[in-house]
Amino acid sequence: MEDALGHPRLGYYMGRDPFGREGDFITAPEISQMFGELIGLWSVVQWRAMGEADPFNLIELGPGRGTLMADMLRAGGGVDGFLETLTLSLVEISPALKGVQEGTLLNATGAEARRAQALRWISDFSEAPEGPFVAVANEFLDALPIHQFQRTAEGWRERLVDVSETATAEFQFVLSDTPPEGNAVPMGVEDAQAGDIVEVRPVATALVRDMAQRLNRHPGCVLFIDYGHPMTACGDTLQAVKAHATHDPLTEPGSADLTAHVDFGVLAHAAADAGAQVLGPLTQGRFLSSLGIQARADALAQSSPAKAQGIADALARLTSDDGMGALFKVMALSSPGLPPPPGFE
Ligand code: SAH
C-alpha cells in the first residue's frame, strides 16, 4: 500500500493531481470553500485560547491541492494579527502535489500565504518547528498503509499480497502460515468469526503518539477529519478508487487511490495514553453544523443568488447523512488544560 501510493516513480500520488471531476475523487475542501473557512476560524479560536501565541505553527498533513489551507488563510486573514504570527508547514510526500500547493498558496490570490512568515514543506510531522501549534489533516490518515489480519479456525493470520499463479491476475491475497506477533491484532475483536478481517495502521498510531508528546511540550491542537469508525470493529475496508469508481486494489497498483477506513478508537486510545486530551470523534455533519455552516451558506447565497442552488447542494453533501455527514468523523487532540475547541464543547 505504501509503495502503491508513495513509490518515488510509480506511486499513485507522486506524479499526478488526482482531485476533482476530471480526477479520481473529490474531497470536502474541493466541494465548497465553506469547509476550509470554518476550519480556518476554528484555528483562530485555538490560537486565541493559546494567548495569541507568536510565533504560531499552522501545520497541515496531506494538503492535496492546497485548497483547504488557502480557504483557512483567507478566513483567518480577517482576524487582526493572526496571519502575521503564522509559520506554515505542509507535510507532503508528492512532488507533483507540492507544486500544485505552491501554486495555490503563492499565486496572485495567495496574499494571505505571503503575509505569513514562512511556508515550508516537510516530509514528516516531527520536522515541524517546535512551539504552539494547530495541525489539521483531512483525508490524510486513510492513505497511510494498513495491515489486515483474518480470523481462521487456527486463530488470526496476516493477510499478505503475493504474486498470482493464475493467468488472469498479477497479484493475489494469501494468508500467512504463522500466527502474528503478540499484540499485532488490536483489542476489541475477541468475538470475531472465522473469515472476519481486522485492520491496523501502526504508522498512524505512531504519528498520534508523536503528536500527543508535542501537545505535552507546547500548547496545541490537532484536528483529524476522515471516514472511519469510532471503535475498533471487523471489516475489510481496503478500497481502490479510480475515475470516481471502485477498482480492484491489486490490479495495476499505482494507478488508483488506495484507502482504508480509520479506526478512531485505536488512535484515541494511543493519544490519551500519551497524555493528550481527546475530543470526539463526532460526525462531520454535527461538527460543521455546530460551527455555523448554515449561516455561512446563507450569507454566501445572499451575496451571489445565482449560485444559491450550488451552495445548497454543497451544504447537503458535506453535512447530510447520505452525503459525507455521517461516514466522516472529526476527532481533536489538545494539550491538557486547554478549553475544548469549538464544535466539541
Ligand atoms: N487534504 C486534501 C488531500 C487528501 S488526499 C484534501 O482534503 O483535498 C491525501 C494527501 O496526503 C495527498 O496530498 C497525498 O499526497 C498526501 N499523502 C499521502 N500519503 C502521505 C504520506 N505518507 N506522507 C505525507 N503525505 C502523504
GROMACS .gro file of C-alpha atoms and ligand atoms in nm:
model
  371
    1MET     CA    1   0.000   0.000   0.000
    2GLU     CA    2   0.284   0.231   0.089
    3ASP     CA    3   0.458   0.166  -0.243
    4ALA     CA    4   0.138   0.179  -0.447
    5LEU     CA    5   0.078   0.531  -0.313
    6GLY     CA    6   0.424   0.668  -0.244
    7HIS     CA    7   0.685   0.489  -0.458
    8PRO     CA    8   0.908   0.770  -0.592
    9ARG     CA    9   0.846   0.678  -0.957
   10LEU     CA   10   0.535   0.459  -0.963
   11GLY     CA   11   0.334   0.572  -0.658
   12TYR     CA   12  -0.019   0.694  -0.719
   13TYR     CA   13   0.026   1.035  -0.553
   14MET     CA   14   0.376   1.106  -0.676
   15GLY     CA   15   0.316   1.228  -1.029
   16ARG     CA   16  -0.043   1.340  -1.053
   17ASP     CA   17  -0.320   1.567  -0.926
   18PRO     CA   18  -0.597   1.315  -0.854
   19PHE     CA   19  -0.867   1.556  -0.736
   20GLY     CA   20  -1.182   1.692  -0.893
   21ARG     CA   21  -1.433   1.599  -1.157
   22GLU     CA   22  -1.167   1.501  -1.412
   23GLY     CA   23  -0.961   1.321  -1.149
   24ASP     CA   24  -1.036   1.020  -0.934
   25PHE     CA   25  -1.217   1.162  -0.631
   26ILE     CA   26  -1.343   1.483  -0.467
   27THR     CA   27  -1.271   1.587  -0.109
   28ALA     CA   28  -1.460   1.824   0.123
   29PRO     CA   29  -1.244   2.134   0.062
   30GLU     CA   30  -1.288   2.082  -0.313
   31ILE     CA   31  -1.668   2.069  -0.269
   32SER     CA   32  -1.700   2.409  -0.104
   33GLN     CA   33  -1.496   2.698   0.036
   34MET     CA   34  -1.721   2.681   0.346
   35PHE     CA   35  -1.532   2.379   0.475
   36GLY     CA   36  -1.191   2.548   0.487
   37GLU     CA   37  -1.330   2.882   0.606
   38LEU     CA   38  -1.490   2.724   0.912
   39ILE     CA   39  -1.173   2.530   0.993
   40GLY     CA   40  -0.970   2.850   0.948
   41LEU     CA   41  -1.181   3.029   1.207
   42TRP     CA   42  -1.171   2.720   1.429
   43SER     CA   43  -0.789   2.753   1.420
   44VAL     CA   44  -0.811   3.123   1.510
   45VAL     CA   45  -1.016   3.034   1.819
   46GLN     CA   46  -0.744   2.784   1.918
   47TRP     CA   47  -0.475   3.046   1.862
   48ARG     CA   48  -0.663   3.282   2.095
   49ALA     CA   49  -0.701   3.005   2.354
   50MET     CA   50  -0.318   2.982   2.342
   51GLY     CA   51  -0.285   3.353   2.422
   52GLU     CA   52  -0.240   3.458   2.056
   53ALA     CA   53   0.092   3.276   2.052
   54ASP     CA   54   0.361   3.433   1.832
   55PRO     CA   55   0.519   3.257   1.651
   56PHE     CA   56   0.236   3.014   1.590
   57ASN     CA   57   0.274   2.698   1.381
   58LEU     CA   58  -0.004   2.605   1.144
   59ILE     CA   59   0.062   2.256   1.014
   60GLU     CA   60  -0.134   2.064   0.753
   61LEU     CA   61  -0.083   1.696   0.680
   62GLY     CA   62  -0.161   1.584   0.323
   63PRO     CA   63  -0.270   1.922   0.183
   64GLY     CA   64  -0.379   1.790  -0.162
   65ARG     CA   65  -0.426   2.091  -0.388
   66GLY     CA   66  -0.377   2.339  -0.105
   67THR     CA   67  -0.743   2.441  -0.121
   68LEU     CA   68  -0.820   2.379   0.246
   69MET     CA   69  -0.519   2.586   0.358
   70ALA     CA   70  -0.599   2.868   0.113
   71ASP     CA   71  -0.957   2.890   0.244
   72MET     CA   72  -0.835   2.871   0.606
   73LEU     CA   73  -0.589   3.157   0.549
   74ARG     CA   74  -0.845   3.373   0.371
   75ALA     CA   75  -1.090   3.336   0.660
   76GLY     CA   76  -0.816   3.376   0.925
   77GLY     CA   77  -0.687   3.684   0.741
   78GLY     CA   78  -0.997   3.869   0.858
   79VAL     CA   79  -0.876   3.844   1.218
   80ASP     CA   80  -0.619   4.102   1.332
   81GLY     CA   81  -0.271   3.967   1.386
   82PHE     CA   82  -0.338   3.601   1.307
   83LEU     CA   83  -0.156   3.570   0.974
   84GLU     CA   84   0.143   3.773   1.096
   85THR     CA   85   0.215   3.516   1.368
   86LEU     CA   86   0.200   3.214   1.136
   87THR     CA   87   0.467   2.973   1.027
   88LEU     CA   88   0.313   2.730   0.778
   89SER     CA   89   0.436   2.370   0.749
   90LEU     CA   90   0.290   2.134   0.492
   91VAL     CA   91   0.354   1.762   0.536
   92GLU     CA   92   0.353   1.620   0.184
   93ILE     CA   93   0.528   1.335   0.001
   94SER     CA   94   0.418   1.409  -0.354
   95PRO     CA   95   0.642   1.635  -0.565
   96ALA     CA   96   0.352   1.688  -0.807
   97LEU     CA   97   0.115   1.800  -0.532
   98LYS     CA   98   0.380   2.021  -0.368
   99GLY     CA   99   0.389   2.208  -0.698
  100VAL     CA  100   0.011   2.242  -0.704
  101GLN     CA  101   0.009   2.359  -0.340
  102GLU     CA  102   0.275   2.619  -0.413
  103GLY     CA  103   0.064   2.749  -0.700
  104THR     CA  104  -0.250   2.764  -0.487
  105LEU     CA  105  -0.085   2.931  -0.190
  106LEU     CA  106   0.158   3.171  -0.356
  107ASN     CA  107  -0.023   3.281  -0.672
  108ALA     CA  108  -0.179   3.624  -0.720
  109THR     CA  109  -0.470   3.549  -0.487
  110GLY     CA  110  -0.244   3.396  -0.223
  111ALA     CA  111  -0.170   3.725  -0.046
  112GLU     CA  112  -0.256   3.560   0.284
  113ALA     CA  113   0.012   3.293   0.246
  114ARG     CA  114   0.269   3.560   0.165
  115ARG     CA  115   0.178   3.758   0.474
  116ALA     CA  116   0.251   3.451   0.683
  117GLN     CA  117   0.613   3.442   0.791
  118ALA     CA  118   0.723   3.123   0.623
  119LEU     CA  119   0.587   2.841   0.413
  120ARG     CA  120   0.779   2.516   0.416
  121TRP     CA  121   0.727   2.159   0.304
  122ILE     CA  122   0.831   1.875   0.532
  123SER     CA  123   0.806   1.501   0.491
  124ASP     CA  124   0.706   1.416   0.847
  125PHE     CA  125   0.513   1.587   1.127
  126SER     CA  126   0.816   1.553   1.358
  127GLU     CA  127   1.005   1.805   1.139
  128ALA     CA  128   0.761   2.089   1.213
  129PRO     CA  129   0.917   2.372   1.419
  130GLU     CA  130   0.868   2.339   1.795
  131GLY     CA  131   0.617   2.573   1.959
  132PRO     CA  132   0.243   2.634   1.996
  133PHE     CA  133   0.055   2.482   1.704
  134VAL     CA  134  -0.260   2.376   1.529
  135ALA     CA  135  -0.238   2.077   1.293
  136VAL     CA  136  -0.516   1.975   1.055
  137ALA     CA  137  -0.545   1.661   0.843
  138ASN     CA  138  -0.837   1.599   0.610
  139GLU     CA  139  -0.842   1.258   0.442
  140PHE     CA  140  -0.476   1.201   0.532
  141LEU     CA  141  -0.491   0.909   0.777
  142ASP     CA  142  -0.690   0.692   0.534
  143ALA     CA  143  -0.397   0.700   0.290
  144LEU     CA  144  -0.148   0.562   0.544
  145PRO     CA  145  -0.072   0.191   0.498
  146ILE     CA  146  -0.267  -0.076   0.684
  147HIS     CA  147  -0.212  -0.439   0.774
  148GLN     CA  148  -0.503  -0.684   0.763
  149PHE     CA  149  -0.550  -0.993   0.980
  150GLN     CA  150  -0.808  -1.262   0.908
  151ARG     CA  151  -0.965  -1.490   1.168
  152THR     CA  152  -0.930  -1.859   1.081
  153ALA     CA  153  -1.006  -2.184   1.263
  154GLU     CA  154  -0.641  -2.173   1.381
  155GLY     CA  155  -0.660  -1.813   1.505
  156TRP     CA  156  -0.555  -1.484   1.343
  157ARG     CA  157  -0.335  -1.482   1.031
  158GLU     CA  158  -0.192  -1.182   0.849
  159ARG     CA  159  -0.332  -1.125   0.500
  160LEU     CA  160  -0.045  -1.069   0.259
  161VAL     CA  161  -0.006  -0.990  -0.110
  162ASP     CA  162   0.167  -1.249  -0.327
  163VAL     CA  163   0.234  -1.295  -0.697
  164SER     CA  164  -0.066  -1.470  -0.851
  165GLU     CA  165  -0.038  -1.816  -1.005
  166THR     CA  166  -0.341  -1.763  -1.229
  167ALA     CA  167  -0.322  -1.625  -1.582
  168THR     CA  168  -0.585  -1.357  -1.517
  169ALA     CA  169  -0.430  -1.169  -1.228
  170GLU     CA  170  -0.083  -1.045  -1.139
  171PHE     CA  171  -0.131  -1.044  -0.763
  172GLN     CA  172  -0.343  -1.225  -0.508
  173PHE     CA  173  -0.417  -1.216  -0.136
  174VAL     CA  174  -0.276  -1.504   0.070
  175LEU     CA  175  -0.270  -1.583   0.440
  176SER     CA  176   0.047  -1.615   0.641
  177ASP     CA  177   0.127  -1.970   0.761
  178THR     CA  178   0.220  -1.849   1.106
  179PRO     CA  179   0.036  -1.651   1.375
  180PRO     CA  180   0.104  -1.276   1.405
  181GLU     CA  181   0.329  -1.141   1.680
  182GLY     CA  182   0.191  -1.098   2.031
  183ASN     CA  183   0.000  -0.769   2.020
  184ALA     CA  184  -0.035  -0.716   1.643
  185VAL     CA  185  -0.412  -0.778   1.649
  186PRO     CA  186  -0.597  -0.495   1.829
  187MET     CA  187  -0.821  -0.533   2.134
  188GLY     CA  188  -1.195  -0.527   2.082
  189VAL     CA  189  -1.234  -0.801   1.821
  190GLU     CA  190  -1.235  -1.102   2.053
  191ASP     CA  191  -1.579  -1.206   1.918
  192ALA     CA  192  -1.459  -1.228   1.556
  193GLN     CA  193  -1.589  -1.522   1.349
  194ALA     CA  194  -1.388  -1.728   1.100
  195GLY     CA  195  -1.340  -1.518   0.786
  196ASP     CA  196  -1.362  -1.181   0.965
  197ILE     CA  197  -1.091  -0.926   0.888
  198VAL     CA  198  -0.948  -0.659   1.116
  199GLU     CA  199  -0.720  -0.376   1.007
  200VAL     CA  200  -0.439  -0.196   1.189
  201ARG     CA  201  -0.236   0.110   1.093
  202PRO     CA  202   0.081   0.127   1.304
  203VAL     CA  203   0.210   0.435   1.117
  204ALA     CA  204  -0.098   0.633   1.225
  205THR     CA  205  -0.071   0.515   1.585
  206ALA     CA  206   0.294   0.623   1.595
  207LEU     CA  207   0.204   0.963   1.444
  208VAL     CA  208  -0.067   1.020   1.705
  209ARG     CA  209   0.177   0.931   1.986
  210ASP     CA  210   0.427   1.177   1.845
  211MET     CA  211   0.156   1.445   1.829
  212ALA     CA  212   0.045   1.374   2.185
  213GLN     CA  213   0.403   1.415   2.308
  214ARG     CA  214   0.426   1.750   2.131
  215LEU     CA  215   0.093   1.851   2.293
  216ASN     CA  216   0.261   1.791   2.629
  217ARG     CA  217   0.559   2.010   2.534
  218HIS     CA  218   0.362   2.302   2.383
  219PRO     CA  219   0.003   2.423   2.380
  220GLY     CA  220  -0.154   2.283   2.067
  221CYS     CA  221  -0.444   2.119   1.899
  222VAL     CA  222  -0.485   1.862   1.620
  223LEU     CA  223  -0.793   1.816   1.402
  224PHE     CA  224  -0.842   1.489   1.211
  225ILE     CA  225  -1.126   1.454   0.961
  226ASP     CA  226  -1.167   1.122   0.786
  227TYR     CA  227  -1.403   0.837   0.715
  228GLY     CA  228  -1.395   0.561   0.967
  229HIS     CA  229  -1.542   0.406   1.276
  230PRO     CA  230  -1.540   0.538   1.633
  231MET     CA  231  -1.448   0.198   1.784
  232THR     CA  232  -1.237  -0.095   1.664
  233ALA     CA  233  -1.452  -0.331   1.456
  234CYS     CA  234  -1.405  -0.606   1.198
  235GLY     CA  235  -1.439  -0.528   0.829
  236ASP     CA  236  -1.239  -0.529   0.507
  237THR     CA  237  -1.238  -0.158   0.414
  238LEU     CA  238  -0.940  -0.155   0.178
  239GLN     CA  239  -1.064   0.026  -0.129
  240ALA     CA  240  -0.917   0.141  -0.457
  241VAL     CA  241  -1.081   0.428  -0.646
  242LYS     CA  242  -1.011   0.542  -0.998
  243ALA     CA  243  -1.216   0.791  -1.202
  244HIS     CA  244  -1.484   0.808  -0.929
  245ALA     CA  245  -1.544   0.430  -0.941
  246THR     CA  246  -1.414   0.143  -0.729
  247HIS     CA  247  -1.127  -0.055  -0.873
  248ASP     CA  248  -0.959  -0.383  -0.778
  249PRO     CA  249  -0.681  -0.288  -0.532
  250LEU     CA  250  -0.441  -0.548  -0.674
  251THR     CA  251  -0.486  -0.450  -1.041
  252GLU     CA  252  -0.227  -0.203  -1.176
  253PRO     CA  253  -0.107  -0.082  -0.834
  254GLY     CA  254  -0.011   0.285  -0.852
  255SER     CA  255  -0.288   0.367  -1.099
  256ALA     CA  256  -0.567   0.405  -0.840
  257ASP     CA  257  -0.602   0.567  -0.499
  258LEU     CA  258  -0.586   0.315  -0.214
  259THR     CA  259  -0.751   0.387   0.119
  260ALA     CA  260  -0.896   0.214   0.422
  261HIS     CA  261  -1.123   0.340   0.699
  262VAL     CA  262  -0.968   0.499   1.006
  263ASP     CA  263  -1.006   0.324   1.342
  264PHE     CA  264  -1.057   0.633   1.560
  265GLY     CA  265  -1.090   0.413   1.869
  266VAL     CA  266  -0.729   0.292   1.848
  267LEU     CA  267  -0.598   0.643   1.779
  268ALA     CA  268  -0.799   0.795   2.066
  269HIS     CA  269  -0.657   0.533   2.299
  270ALA     CA  270  -0.297   0.596   2.187
  271ALA     CA  271  -0.336   0.973   2.224
  272ALA     CA  272  -0.497   0.951   2.569
  273ASP     CA  273  -0.228   0.705   2.682
  274ALA     CA  274   0.037   0.957   2.579
  275GLY     CA  275  -0.130   1.231   2.783
  276ALA     CA  276  -0.338   1.427   2.528
  277GLN     CA  277  -0.699   1.536   2.571
  278VAL     CA  278  -0.913   1.353   2.315
  279LEU     CA  279  -1.233   1.516   2.186
  280GLY     CA  280  -1.482   1.324   1.975
  281PRO     CA  281  -1.495   1.160   1.734
  282LEU     CA  282  -1.822   1.315   1.626
  283THR     CA  283  -1.976   1.320   1.281
  284GLN     CA  284  -1.867   1.576   1.022
  285GLY     CA  285  -2.233   1.680   0.988
  286ARG     CA  286  -2.262   1.763   1.356
  287PHE     CA  287  -1.922   1.934   1.366
  288LEU     CA  288  -1.983   2.163   1.067
  289SER     CA  289  -2.337   2.242   1.183
  290SER     CA  290  -2.220   2.348   1.526
  291LEU     CA  291  -1.951   2.569   1.367
  292GLY     CA  292  -2.231   2.751   1.183
  293ILE     CA  293  -2.210   2.620   0.827
  294GLN     CA  294  -2.578   2.702   0.769
  295ALA     CA  295  -2.522   3.070   0.847
  296ARG     CA  296  -2.220   3.078   0.616
  297ALA     CA  297  -2.420   2.912   0.336
  298ASP     CA  298  -2.699   3.167   0.380
  299ALA     CA  299  -2.455   3.458   0.363
  300LEU     CA  300  -2.285   3.321   0.051
  301ALA     CA  301  -2.618   3.257  -0.121
  302GLN     CA  302  -2.734   3.608  -0.039
  303SER     CA  303  -2.425   3.766  -0.189
  304SER     CA  304  -2.442   3.552  -0.507
  305PRO     CA  305  -2.804   3.446  -0.564
  306ALA     CA  306  -2.712   3.281  -0.896
  307LYS     CA  307  -2.503   3.030  -0.700
  308ALA     CA  308  -2.765   2.956  -0.434
  309GLN     CA  309  -2.850   2.610  -0.566
  310GLY     CA  310  -2.484   2.505  -0.588
  311ILE     CA  311  -2.424   2.629  -0.233
  312ALA     CA  312  -2.729   2.438  -0.102
  313ASP     CA  313  -2.609   2.122  -0.280
  314ALA     CA  314  -2.260   2.156  -0.131
  315LEU     CA  315  -2.404   2.212   0.216
  316ALA     CA  316  -2.614   1.896   0.185
  317ARG     CA  317  -2.322   1.695   0.053
  318LEU     CA  318  -2.094   1.800   0.339
  319THR     CA  319  -2.344   1.758   0.622
  320SER     CA  320  -2.625   1.514   0.538
  321ASP     CA  321  -2.628   1.152   0.646
  322ASP     CA  322  -2.650   1.027   0.288
  323GLY     CA  323  -2.361   1.255   0.187
  324MET     CA  324  -2.039   1.288   0.388
  325GLY     CA  325  -2.212   1.399   0.710
  326ALA     CA  326  -2.226   1.066   0.892
  327LEU     CA  327  -1.948   0.850   0.743
  328PHE     CA  328  -1.686   1.120   0.802
  329LYS     CA  329  -1.578   1.172   1.162
  330VAL     CA  330  -1.395   1.457   1.331
  331MET     CA  331  -1.160   1.399   1.623
  332ALA     CA  332  -0.948   1.657   1.802
  333LEU     CA  333  -0.645   1.615   2.029
  334SER     CA  334  -0.545   1.901   2.252
  335SER     CA  335  -0.298   1.993   2.522
  336PRO     CA  336  -0.403   1.918   2.877
  337GLY     CA  337  -0.563   2.229   3.028
  338LEU     CA  338  -0.682   2.396   2.705
  339PRO     CA  339  -1.059   2.452   2.682
  340PRO     CA  340  -1.249   2.223   2.444
  341PRO     CA  341  -1.231   2.359   2.086
  342PRO     CA  342  -1.541   2.485   1.902
  343GLY     CA  343  -1.768   2.200   1.797
  344PHE     CA  344  -1.657   1.983   2.090
  345GLU     CA  345  -1.800   2.181   2.383
  346SAH     N1  346  -0.634   1.702   0.242
  346SAH     C1  347  -0.653   1.705   0.098
  346SAH     C2  348  -0.595   1.583   0.025
  346SAH     C3  349  -0.630   1.447   0.072
  346SAH     S1  350  -0.552   1.320  -0.026
  346SAH     C4  351  -0.798   1.726   0.065
  346SAH     O1  352  -0.880   1.712   0.155
  346SAH     O2  353  -0.831   1.755  -0.050
  346SAH     C5  354  -0.410   1.272   0.067
  346SAH     C6  355  -0.298   1.371   0.071
  346SAH     O3  356  -0.196   1.316   0.155
  346SAH     C7  357  -0.229   1.398  -0.061
  346SAH     O4  358  -0.183   1.531  -0.061
  346SAH     C8  359  -0.112   1.299  -0.059
  346SAH     O5  360  -0.010   1.328  -0.148
  346SAH     C9  361  -0.071   1.308   0.086
  346SAH     N2  362  -0.002   1.190   0.140
  346SAH    C10  363  -0.038   1.062   0.128
  346SAH     N3  364   0.045   0.981   0.199
  346SAH    C11  365   0.135   1.062   0.259
  346SAH    C12  366   0.245   1.040   0.346
  346SAH     N4  367   0.280   0.918   0.385
  346SAH     N5  368   0.316   1.148   0.389
  346SAH    C13  369   0.280   1.273   0.351
  346SAH     N6  370   0.177   1.300   0.268
  346SAH    C14  371   0.105   1.196   0.222
   0.00000   0.00000   0.00000
